Amino acid sequence: MGGTARSKAFRWSAAAVAALAVAAAAVPASAAPAAPAKDPGPQRVGAAPKAPEGAVRTADPAPGKTLDLSVVLEPRDPAALQRFVAEVSTPGSPRYRQYLGTGEFAKVFGAEPETVREVRAGLEAKGLTVGELEADGLTLPVRTTVAGAAKAFGTQFDGYKLKDGTTGHLNTAAPAFDGRVADEVRTVVGLNTLDSYKPRNTGVKGGNRKKQTTTDTGALRPRLTGTTPTMCQDVKDYLAYAGDPEYPPLYDTKDYWSARSLAAQYNMANQPNVQTGATIAVYALENYDPKDIAEYQRCHGTRVPVTAVRVNGGPTEPVDPFGTGAGLETALDVQTIIGLAPQSKILVYQGENTWNDATATYRQIVTENRAKVVSVSWGLCEVHTPADTRSAQNLIFQQAAAQGQTVVVASGDSGSTGCYVPVDAEGTPHPEVPDQDQLVVDFPSASPYVLAVGGTTMQTSVSGQTTWSGSGGGVARGFTVPADGFQAGRTGAGYSDLCSAPADTTCRQLPDVAGVADPATGYPIAFGGGEYWGVMGGTSGAAPVWSALLGQANQDLACQANGPVGDVHRALYQLPATAFRDVTTGNTNLTKSGNFSGLYQAGSGFDLATGLGTPNGREIVAGLCKAVAPSPASTFAALAPARILDTRYGIGRTGTAPVPAKGTVKLKVTGVGGVPASGVTAVVMNVTATAPAGPGFLIAYPSGTTRPASSNMNWLKGETVPNLVTVPVGKDGSVDLYNAGGSTTHLIADISGYFTTGTEGSTYVPKGPARILDTRNAIGRAGTSPVAGKGTVSLTVAGAGGVPATGATAVVLNVTATAPTSNGHLIAYPSGTTRPTSSNINWLTGQTRPNAVVLPIGADGKVNLYNAGSGTVHFIADVFGYYTAGAEGSTFHTAGPARLLDTRYALGTSGTTPLKGGTPLALNLNDGHTLANAKAVVLNVTATAPTTNGFLTVWPDGTTLPNASNLNWTTGQTTANLVTVPVVNGKIDFRANTGTVHVIADLFGYYS
């Protein structure tokens, strides 16, 4: 084996490890405790890696060399995890898309605490430094040295130099663990440092000709909802320049596909009904140049936020597009997504290209759960990827599926021979890479929990596409799928049992789908600090195309209402053939690899060259979103208002400190304030912010889910601002109240009702808007004098404004306080009951303040509106519907929170101009599925940047503008209010009475 005497001193055989264990356990007979269960002795976990063919032994690694390792534990019930992933991913399952929330995976499937303690104790007893358990509940980070790892795991380390000149080491034996815990350990990542992932692109076509400086600034525009951007003319002209014989001209749809041209062919362009932008993570094992991204956005007029997230310090290799190629892959991935999903937000997770950090990068993407689509363009042939890495990463992909994240992976650029690496543009095989003639697939595309994307060649139109010969695919050797799983009945031509599949399983086949990958018809990208443009190909271009498409699906109204697409395999394979553009010609046999089998031919339907085919985008989006079952139907139970949170007095939360900036109150809502402990889908609360130290806003959302971009109310320094909130309840019976401001504030919450799947609730009947009270004009009360301080308006609601004289259990009102002569607040409560201490509206002298109110109706058909201020005030009340115990009403479904309208950023509108007074804006809710037949929607509506004092009316499209208002504001003020509005013609209308104002609307539920 070679090596110095010093290096041999830290080599331990299995027998030596066993002897040490016995010696350590020996104690004097007189002190011996009761005999424990027989210790089976050290056990090996996994198998020893093999040195690649042609690798040459070099000096062993220095004993003091630092190693960062990951000890990955088994989930507490691996079979249950596999079942759960199948259930949440299978259309028709009762659990379909009922994903785990952020942080829940560790609680449900993480290792048992006792197992963690035992494994930690064993590692520390062997002298290893063990960090805190990772957020997945399965990974213990370990720092040691080569000598420490050799001693602790009973292995040797040999150094090697690969034929391509890179060096590293590997462990000569699988790591040993104490027999009592060995079965609880899945693998150890980081003992093997040979080889690394490679980017799945083919480099830049068109040379390194520098683009001349242009005066075209391509002024950045807001992220246009669903509008596919057009490439700027100066770059088109630059690529088509024919005056230099060294660089032939390149033309759109012939030599490359611009975003708009490709989106048109894939039916992805100008997506209708796009709402909140999806967040897409890009997996990167390199640095990139933000100037490249800025140049692409300049040319396309986009404004997609791109944020780098560095993992364990991130990569150290500098960007070098003209040498090592570092930075090109990330440029291709990010720019492709920007062009096809301009409404998205992109997080670039960057890790060092080592097996441990490559795995840690996946782990951080998944445990943070900030992005529901993950785009991956890095891989290595399956047989050269260490088994420990494959095992650990496959488990991470399972976690992603359990949380509703879609991992999209390039299938490789070496055709059916995944280890084949060409050394030049003519495809001459690299003489230094072993197994180049073997039928091998890429990893991680081989995992059954990722969507593997192969490649095509396409010129002019989709009708002329064929298989790109470099499209990676075939049959995995180390992964199986259930015989009745998503690939049931989908055996590609050339399939063979390379994995020795056990009974009731088959080998994993890939790719699943395909997209343009041939560099001859690739993707235009900016690189070299934004000073160069060129064309790149590879399946690493096709993968972000599918990532963008699935991002479009997640931001479609239907999926916004019912959850992200998650692990799409089962839903995707069930879609009709018309959802794909079948690729029937070509194969993936690169004969220069030395393989002449020609097994994987494209053909009709699924094949091992291009999978199901390329996308028919709109049909795929519709199909994936229609596959979602609506959230459970719920009915409403009104409650007398009850205070369940007041951070000033330690109610609902320990302590009396205000909520810090960017702080969250996790508020238990089930089992308190009259809300039952189970069967609750959403709660209705009046939330008040008081004594804020600066401006801010509130985001209320289900506990355990990703915080949305929606908002519920806005405040200025020192203001007391209330708003009614309807918010879905998290699985643990809690909701999160997030202070999105930069300063502290106190929060108060008064419960006024809940939605339930039980039998005690009432259904909703949309009515109005209809004005039933205006003390200024003697509507609903005799006389026009204001309400006196400490005075009460007894308002008859039964038989008024569309509410029936009998049978209504609760009423939905929008109540406005105006012209107050002192500071004060409103308390609304059912007639005939004790006045509560809760409040509904707070105002300052002279302010006009509205708020939605949901109230039980008193036995006499009335509700009371109490002026708790000392001065006078006028009250206005508009009916927006009622609840009834009868069967004529509609049931409620939780949805979102999701932003449907934002005139500042062309969300739900065609432009970015504010709403002009007197001009109605119709918001189209007809998504073709979930909201198309909604009877009413529950929105939080915000008005911001008004140029004059005014008010907003929201009402059903196709009906007469009512004499009612939902929001009132003063110049420059930001105001929010909850609105429950009937839907007619699949639309609702918004109208400001004067001036201009920007309007935002966030969906919190709907009635059907």
PDB file of C-alpha atoms in Angstrom, residues 79-303:
ATOM      1  CA  ALA A  79     -40.422   3.054   4.962  1.00  0.00           C
ATOM      2  CA  ALA A  80     -42.862   5.619   6.358  1.00  0.00           C
ATOM      3  CA  LEU A  81     -40.892   8.400   4.673  1.00  0.00           C
ATOM      4  CA  GLN A  82     -41.089   6.609   1.338  1.00  0.00           C
ATOM      5  CA  ARG A  83     -44.852   6.115   1.767  1.00  0.00           C
ATOM      6  CA  PHE A  84     -45.379   9.737   2.766  1.00  0.00           C
ATOM      7  CA  VAL A  85     -43.514  11.067  -0.260  1.00  0.00           C
ATOM      8  CA  ALA A  86     -45.597   8.826  -2.520  1.00  0.00           C
ATOM      9  CA  GLU A  87     -48.851   9.977  -0.911  1.00  0.00           C
ATOM     10  CA  VAL A  88     -48.159  13.719  -1.088  1.00  0.00           C
ATOM     11  CA  SER A  89     -47.025  13.344  -4.703  1.00  0.00           C
ATOM     12  CA  THR A  90     -49.824  11.150  -6.087  1.00  0.00           C
ATOM     13  CA  PRO A  91     -52.946  12.795  -7.541  1.00  0.00           C
ATOM     14  CA  GLY A  92     -56.054  11.423  -5.889  1.00  0.00           C
ATOM     15  CA  SER A  93     -54.327  10.604  -2.612  1.00  0.00           C
ATOM     16  CA  PRO A  94     -55.997  12.117   0.482  1.00  0.00           C
ATOM     17  CA  ARG A  95     -52.583  13.526   1.372  1.00  0.00           C
ATOM     18  CA  TYR A  96     -51.886  14.918  -2.089  1.00  0.00           C
ATOM     19  CA  ARG A  97     -49.806  18.080  -1.691  1.00  0.00           C
ATOM     20  CA  GLN A  98     -50.284  18.147   2.060  1.00  0.00           C
ATOM     21  CA  TYR A  99     -46.583  18.833   2.443  1.00  0.00           C
ATOM     22  CA  LEU A 100     -44.450  19.157   5.514  1.00  0.00           C
ATOM     23  CA  GLY A 101     -43.692  22.717   6.514  1.00  0.00           C
ATOM     24  CA  THR A 102     -40.268  24.203   7.073  1.00  0.00           C
ATOM     25  CA  GLY A 103     -38.655  22.542  10.085  1.00  0.00           C
ATOM     26  CA  GLU A 104     -41.201  19.725  10.293  1.00  0.00           C
ATOM     27  CA  PHE A 105     -39.096  17.079   8.578  1.00  0.00           C
ATOM     28  CA  ALA A 106     -36.750  16.765  11.542  1.00  0.00           C
ATOM     29  CA  LYS A 107     -39.691  16.383  13.921  1.00  0.00           C
ATOM     30  CA  VAL A 108     -41.432  13.713  11.846  1.00  0.00           C
ATOM     31  CA  PHE A 109     -38.603  11.780  10.193  1.00  0.00           C
ATOM     32  CA  GLY A 110     -35.412  12.922  11.920  1.00  0.00           C
ATOM     33  CA  ALA A 111     -33.437  10.458  13.998  1.00  0.00           C
ATOM     34  CA  GLU A 112     -34.685   9.755  17.508  1.00  0.00           C
ATOM     35  CA  PRO A 113     -33.013  11.994  20.114  1.00  0.00           C
ATOM     36  CA  GLU A 114     -31.587   8.945  21.907  1.00  0.00           C
ATOM     37  CA  THR A 115     -30.035   7.743  18.648  1.00  0.00           C
ATOM     38  CA  VAL A 116     -28.426  11.147  18.113  1.00  0.00           C
ATOM     39  CA  ARG A 117     -27.040  11.125  21.647  1.00  0.00           C
ATOM     40  CA  GLU A 118     -25.601   7.636  21.257  1.00  0.00           C
ATOM     41  CA  VAL A 119     -23.971   8.338  17.900  1.00  0.00           C
ATOM     42  CA  ARG A 120     -22.595  11.661  19.138  1.00  0.00           C
ATOM     43  CA  ALA A 121     -21.196  10.070  22.283  1.00  0.00           C
ATOM     44  CA  GLY A 122     -19.533   7.330  20.251  1.00  0.00           C
ATOM     45  CA  LEU A 123     -17.926   9.807  17.863  1.00  0.00           C
ATOM     46  CA  GLU A 124     -16.719  12.068  20.652  1.00  0.00           C
ATOM     47  CA  ALA A 125     -15.331   9.089  22.565  1.00  0.00           C
ATOM     48  CA  LYS A 126     -13.131   8.426  19.533  1.00  0.00           C
ATOM     49  CA  GLY A 127     -11.733  11.940  19.670  1.00  0.00           C
ATOM     50  CA  LEU A 128     -13.851  13.525  16.913  1.00  0.00           C
ATOM     51  CA  THR A 129     -15.234  17.061  17.164  1.00  0.00           C
ATOM     52  CA  VAL A 130     -18.970  16.859  16.581  1.00  0.00           C
ATOM     53  CA  GLY A 131     -21.059  19.922  15.732  1.00  0.00           C
ATOM     54  CA  GLU A 132     -24.726  20.612  16.357  1.00  0.00           C
ATOM     55  CA  LEU A 133     -27.284  18.403  14.651  1.00  0.00           C
ATOM     56  CA  GLU A 134     -28.279  19.946  11.324  1.00  0.00           C
ATOM     57  CA  ALA A 135     -31.815  21.227  10.755  1.00  0.00           C
ATOM     58  CA  ASP A 136     -32.749  18.047   8.862  1.00  0.00           C
ATOM     59  CA  GLY A 137     -32.486  16.090  12.118  1.00  0.00           C
ATOM     60  CA  LEU A 138     -30.229  13.566  10.409  1.00  0.00           C
ATOM     61  CA  THR A 139     -26.783  15.088   9.889  1.00  0.00           C
ATOM     62  CA  LEU A 140     -23.994  15.455  12.426  1.00  0.00           C
ATOM     63  CA  PRO A 141     -21.112  17.608  11.138  1.00  0.00           C
ATOM     64  CA  VAL A 142     -17.716  16.263  12.193  1.00  0.00           C
ATOM     65  CA  ARG A 143     -14.318  17.942  12.038  1.00  0.00           C
ATOM     66  CA  THR A 144     -11.192  15.875  12.450  1.00  0.00           C
ATOM     67  CA  THR A 145      -7.894  15.057  10.781  1.00  0.00           C
ATOM     68  CA  VAL A 146      -6.894  12.250   8.478  1.00  0.00           C
ATOM     69  CA  ALA A 147      -5.255  10.529  11.452  1.00  0.00           C
ATOM     70  CA  GLY A 148      -8.323  11.066  13.631  1.00  0.00           C
ATOM     71  CA  ALA A 149     -10.694   9.725  10.995  1.00  0.00           C
ATOM     72  CA  ALA A 150      -8.474   6.699  10.363  1.00  0.00           C
ATOM     73  CA  LYS A 151      -8.458   5.815  14.027  1.00  0.00           C
ATOM     74  CA  ALA A 152     -12.128   6.544  14.650  1.00  0.00           C
ATOM     75  CA  PHE A 153     -13.519   4.717  11.621  1.00  0.00           C
ATOM     76  CA  GLY A 154     -11.021   1.879  11.374  1.00  0.00           C
ATOM     77  CA  THR A 155      -9.813   2.653   7.871  1.00  0.00           C
ATOM     78  CA  GLN A 156      -6.762   3.641   5.905  1.00  0.00           C
ATOM     79  CA  PHE A 157      -6.395   6.543   3.501  1.00  0.00           C
ATOM     80  CA  ASP A 158      -4.584   6.240   0.194  1.00  0.00           C
ATOM     81  CA  GLY A 159      -3.622   9.134  -2.026  1.00  0.00           C
ATOM     82  CA  TYR A 160      -4.274   9.016  -5.771  1.00  0.00           C
ATOM     83  CA  LYS A 161      -3.693  11.033  -8.869  1.00  0.00           C
ATOM     84  CA  LEU A 162      -6.316  10.724 -11.588  1.00  0.00           C
ATOM     85  CA  LYS A 163      -5.409  10.696 -15.250  1.00  0.00           C
ATOM     86  CA  ASP A 164      -6.654  14.257 -15.652  1.00  0.00           C
ATOM     87  CA  GLY A 165      -4.065  15.388 -13.103  1.00  0.00           C
ATOM     88  CA  THR A 166      -6.325  16.006 -10.127  1.00  0.00           C
ATOM     89  CA  THR A 167      -5.387  14.448  -6.811  1.00  0.00           C
ATOM     90  CA  GLY A 168      -7.212  13.303  -3.729  1.00  0.00           C
ATOM     91  CA  HIS A 169      -7.578  10.426  -1.345  1.00  0.00           C
ATOM     92  CA  LEU A 170     -10.062   7.736  -0.471  1.00  0.00           C
ATOM     93  CA  ASN A 171     -10.784   5.531   2.490  1.00  0.00           C
ATOM     94  CA  THR A 172      -9.780   1.928   1.908  1.00  0.00           C
ATOM     95  CA  ALA A 173     -12.511   0.494   4.142  1.00  0.00           C
ATOM     96  CA  ALA A 174     -16.095   1.461   4.887  1.00  0.00           C
ATOM     97  CA  PRO A 175     -16.315   3.424   8.157  1.00  0.00           C
ATOM     98  CA  ALA A 176     -16.811   1.327  11.296  1.00  0.00           C
ATOM     99  CA  PHE A 177     -19.287   2.209  14.045  1.00  0.00           C
ATOM    100  CA  ASP A 178     -20.127   0.608  17.343  1.00  0.00           C
ATOM    101  CA  GLY A 179     -22.495  -2.247  16.655  1.00  0.00           C
ATOM    102  CA  ARG A 180     -25.214  -0.776  18.859  1.00  0.00           C
ATOM    103  CA  VAL A 181     -25.630   2.239  16.562  1.00  0.00           C
ATOM    104  CA  ALA A 182     -24.298   1.068  13.199  1.00  0.00           C
ATOM    105  CA  ASP A 183     -27.795   0.304  11.906  1.00  0.00           C
ATOM    106  CA  GLU A 184     -28.815   3.896  12.685  1.00  0.00           C
ATOM    107  CA  VAL A 185     -26.101   5.391  10.462  1.00  0.00           C
ATOM    108  CA  ARG A 186     -26.736   5.675   6.740  1.00  0.00           C
ATOM    109  CA  THR A 187     -23.356   6.953   5.544  1.00  0.00           C
ATOM    110  CA  VAL A 188     -20.389   9.240   6.110  1.00  0.00           C
ATOM    111  CA  VAL A 189     -19.709  11.890   3.469  1.00  0.00           C
ATOM    112  CA  GLY A 190     -16.279  13.409   2.980  1.00  0.00           C
ATOM    113  CA  LEU A 191     -13.884  10.505   3.575  1.00  0.00           C
ATOM    114  CA  ASN A 192     -13.426  10.215  -0.199  1.00  0.00           C
ATOM    115  CA  THR A 193     -12.078  13.336  -1.915  1.00  0.00           C
ATOM    116  CA  LEU A 194     -11.399  11.918  -5.376  1.00  0.00           C
ATOM    117  CA  ASP A 195     -13.170  13.579  -8.314  1.00  0.00           C
ATOM    118  CA  SER A 196     -16.036  16.096  -8.117  1.00  0.00           C
ATOM    119  CA  TYR A 197     -19.184  17.197  -9.917  1.00  0.00           C
ATOM    120  CA  LYS A 198     -18.874  18.729 -13.383  1.00  0.00           C
ATOM    121  CA  PRO A 199     -21.086  21.385 -14.999  1.00  0.00           C
ATOM    122  CA  ARG A 200     -23.347  19.897 -17.672  1.00  0.00           C
ATOM    123  CA  ASN A 201     -22.723  22.434 -20.442  1.00  0.00           C
ATOM    124  CA  THR A 202     -20.701  22.348 -23.651  1.00  0.00           C
ATOM    125  CA  GLY A 203     -18.928  25.698 -23.354  1.00  0.00           C
ATOM    126  CA  VAL A 204     -19.439  28.870 -25.372  1.00  0.00           C
ATOM    127  CA  LYS A 205     -20.082  28.676 -29.091  1.00  0.00           C
ATOM    128  CA  GLY A 206     -19.235  31.657 -31.262  1.00  0.00           C
ATOM    129  CA  GLY A 207     -15.815  32.507 -29.857  1.00  0.00           C
ATOM    130  CA  ASN A 208     -14.765  35.148 -27.378  1.00  0.00           C
ATOM    131  CA  ARG A 209     -15.421  38.190 -29.508  1.00  0.00           C
ATOM    132  CA  LYS A 210     -15.902  41.195 -27.259  1.00  0.00           C
ATOM    133  CA  LYS A 211     -19.122  43.084 -27.634  1.00  0.00           C
ATOM    134  CA  GLN A 212     -18.781  46.766 -28.359  1.00  0.00           C
ATOM    135  CA  THR A 213     -20.135  49.246 -25.839  1.00  0.00           C
ATOM    136  CA  THR A 214     -23.673  50.282 -26.661  1.00  0.00           C
ATOM    137  CA  THR A 215     -25.680  53.344 -25.823  1.00  0.00           C
ATOM    138  CA  ASP A 216     -28.798  51.229 -25.534  1.00  0.00           C
ATOM    139  CA  THR A 217     -29.463  51.120 -21.801  1.00  0.00           C
ATOM    140  CA  GLY A 218     -32.462  48.832 -22.215  1.00  0.00           C
ATOM    141  CA  ALA A 219     -34.068  50.652 -19.294  1.00  0.00           C
ATOM    142  CA  LEU A 220     -34.984  48.177 -16.605  1.00  0.00           C
ATOM    143  CA  ARG A 221     -38.689  47.645 -16.256  1.00  0.00           C
ATOM    144  CA  PRO A 222     -40.569  46.145 -13.330  1.00  0.00           C
ATOM    145  CA  ARG A 223     -41.004  42.383 -13.431  1.00  0.00           C
ATOM    146  CA  LEU A 224     -43.916  42.065 -15.815  1.00  0.00           C
ATOM    147  CA  THR A 225     -46.349  39.381 -14.806  1.00  0.00           C
ATOM    148  CA  GLY A 226     -46.163  36.540 -17.261  1.00  0.00           C
ATOM    149  CA  THR A 227     -44.753  38.689 -20.057  1.00  0.00           C
ATOM    150  CA  THR A 228     -41.816  36.975 -21.748  1.00  0.00           C
ATOM    151  CA  PRO A 229     -39.102  39.567 -22.476  1.00  0.00           C
ATOM    152  CA  THR A 230     -37.643  40.264 -25.897  1.00  0.00           C
ATOM    153  CA  MET A 231     -33.891  40.313 -26.550  1.00  0.00           C
ATOM    154  CA  CYS A 232     -32.518  43.783 -27.261  1.00  0.00           C
ATOM    155  CA  GLN A 233     -31.661  44.667 -30.843  1.00  0.00           C
ATOM    156  CA  ASP A 234     -28.038  45.548 -30.138  1.00  0.00           C
ATOM    157  CA  VAL A 235     -27.242  42.004 -28.987  1.00  0.00           C
ATOM    158  CA  LYS A 236     -29.156  40.473 -31.875  1.00  0.00           C
ATOM    159  CA  ASP A 237     -27.116  42.634 -34.251  1.00  0.00           C
ATOM    160  CA  TYR A 238     -23.879  41.744 -32.476  1.00  0.00           C
ATOM    161  CA  LEU A 239     -24.532  38.004 -32.735  1.00  0.00           C
ATOM    162  CA  ALA A 240     -25.590  38.344 -36.388  1.00  0.00           C
ATOM    163  CA  TYR A 241     -22.555  40.419 -37.384  1.00  0.00           C
ATOM    164  CA  ALA A 242     -21.075  38.901 -40.572  1.00  0.00           C
ATOM    165  CA  GLY A 243     -18.050  41.128 -41.061  1.00  0.00           C
ATOM    166  CA  ASP A 244     -15.509  38.946 -39.268  1.00  0.00           C
ATOM    167  CA  PRO A 245     -14.699  35.594 -40.931  1.00  0.00           C
ATOM    168  CA  GLU A 246     -13.365  34.258 -37.625  1.00  0.00           C
ATOM    169  CA  TYR A 247     -16.815  34.515 -36.068  1.00  0.00           C
ATOM    170  CA  PRO A 248     -19.713  33.340 -38.251  1.00  0.00           C
ATOM    171  CA  PRO A 249     -23.019  35.137 -37.755  1.00  0.00           C
ATOM    172  CA  LEU A 250     -25.573  33.610 -35.396  1.00  0.00           C
ATOM    173  CA  TYR A 251     -29.334  33.942 -35.827  1.00  0.00           C
ATOM    174  CA  ASP A 252     -32.301  33.469 -33.534  1.00  0.00           C
ATOM    175  CA  THR A 253     -34.199  30.136 -34.022  1.00  0.00           C
ATOM    176  CA  LYS A 254     -31.385  28.867 -36.261  1.00  0.00           C
ATOM    177  CA  ASP A 255     -28.164  29.076 -34.255  1.00  0.00           C
ATOM    178  CA  TYR A 256     -29.692  29.904 -30.875  1.00  0.00           C
ATOM    179  CA  TRP A 257     -33.030  30.327 -29.136  1.00  0.00           C
ATOM    180  CA  SER A 258     -33.770  33.611 -27.424  1.00  0.00           C
ATOM    181  CA  ALA A 259     -36.123  33.488 -24.461  1.00  0.00           C
ATOM    182  CA  ARG A 260     -39.141  34.797 -26.350  1.00  0.00           C
ATOM    183  CA  SER A 261     -38.602  32.530 -29.357  1.00  0.00           C
ATOM    184  CA  LEU A 262     -38.154  29.423 -27.213  1.00  0.00           C
ATOM    185  CA  ALA A 263     -41.094  30.292 -24.976  1.00  0.00           C
ATOM    186  CA  ALA A 264     -43.305  30.627 -28.046  1.00  0.00           C
ATOM    187  CA  GLN A 265     -42.305  27.159 -29.305  1.00  0.00           C
ATOM    188  CA  TYR A 266     -42.781  25.583 -25.877  1.00  0.00           C
ATOM    189  CA  ASN A 267     -46.101  27.376 -25.295  1.00  0.00           C
ATOM    190  CA  MET A 268     -44.633  29.095 -22.246  1.00  0.00           C
ATOM    191  CA  ALA A 269     -44.853  32.701 -23.423  1.00  0.00           C
ATOM    192  CA  ASN A 270     -46.906  35.456 -21.800  1.00  0.00           C
ATOM    193  CA  GLN A 271     -48.341  33.279 -19.063  1.00  0.00           C
ATOM    194  CA  PRO A 272     -51.875  34.314 -18.104  1.00  0.00           C
ATOM    195  CA  ASN A 273     -52.983  34.568 -14.484  1.00  0.00           C
ATOM    196  CA  VAL A 274     -49.466  34.707 -13.083  1.00  0.00           C
ATOM    197  CA  GLN A 275     -49.485  36.058  -9.589  1.00  0.00           C
ATOM    198  CA  THR A 276     -46.858  36.034  -6.842  1.00  0.00           C
ATOM    199  CA  GLY A 277     -43.418  35.374  -8.296  1.00  0.00           C
ATOM    200  CA  ALA A 278     -42.015  31.930  -7.587  1.00  0.00           C
ATOM    201  CA  THR A 279     -38.647  31.584  -5.884  1.00  0.00           C
ATOM    202  CA  ILE A 280     -36.231  29.316  -7.755  1.00  0.00           C
ATOM    203  CA  ALA A 281     -32.942  28.078  -6.295  1.00  0.00           C
ATOM    204  CA  VAL A 282     -29.945  27.594  -8.570  1.00  0.00           C
ATOM    205  CA  TYR A 283     -27.412  25.027  -7.355  1.00  0.00           C
ATOM    206  CA  ALA A 284     -23.885  26.293  -8.036  1.00  0.00           C
ATOM    207  CA  LEU A 285     -20.453  24.899  -7.186  1.00  0.00           C
ATOM    208  CA  GLU A 286     -18.642  27.970  -8.458  1.00  0.00           C
ATOM    209  CA  ASN A 287     -18.524  31.732  -8.235  1.00  0.00           C
ATOM    210  CA  TYR A 288     -20.264  33.877 -10.830  1.00  0.00           C
ATOM    211  CA  ASP A 289     -20.043  37.472 -12.012  1.00  0.00           C
ATOM    212  CA  PRO A 290     -23.123  39.607 -11.202  1.00  0.00           C
ATOM    213  CA  LYS A 291     -22.153  41.843 -14.138  1.00  0.00           C
ATOM    214  CA  ASP A 292     -23.095  38.994 -16.491  1.00  0.00           C
ATOM    215  CA  ILE A 293     -26.563  38.848 -14.951  1.00  0.00           C
ATOM    216  CA  ALA A 294     -26.923  42.626 -15.064  1.00  0.00           C
ATOM    217  CA  GLU A 295     -26.042  42.715 -18.770  1.00  0.00           C
ATOM    218  CA  TYR A 296     -28.624  40.038 -19.573  1.00  0.00           C
ATOM    219  CA  GLN A 297     -31.273  41.933 -17.624  1.00  0.00           C
ATOM    220  CA  ARG A 298     -30.304  45.190 -19.361  1.00  0.00           C
ATOM    221  CA  CYS A 299     -30.793  43.565 -22.715  1.00  0.00           C
ATOM    222  CA  HIS A 300     -34.132  42.010 -21.783  1.00  0.00           C
ATOM    223  CA  GLY A 301     -35.509  44.831 -19.650  1.00  0.00           C
ATOM    224  CA  THR A 302     -36.105  42.578 -16.651  1.00  0.00           C
ATOM    225  CA  ARG A 303     -35.664  43.149 -12.960  1.00  0.00           C
TER     226      ARG A 303
END
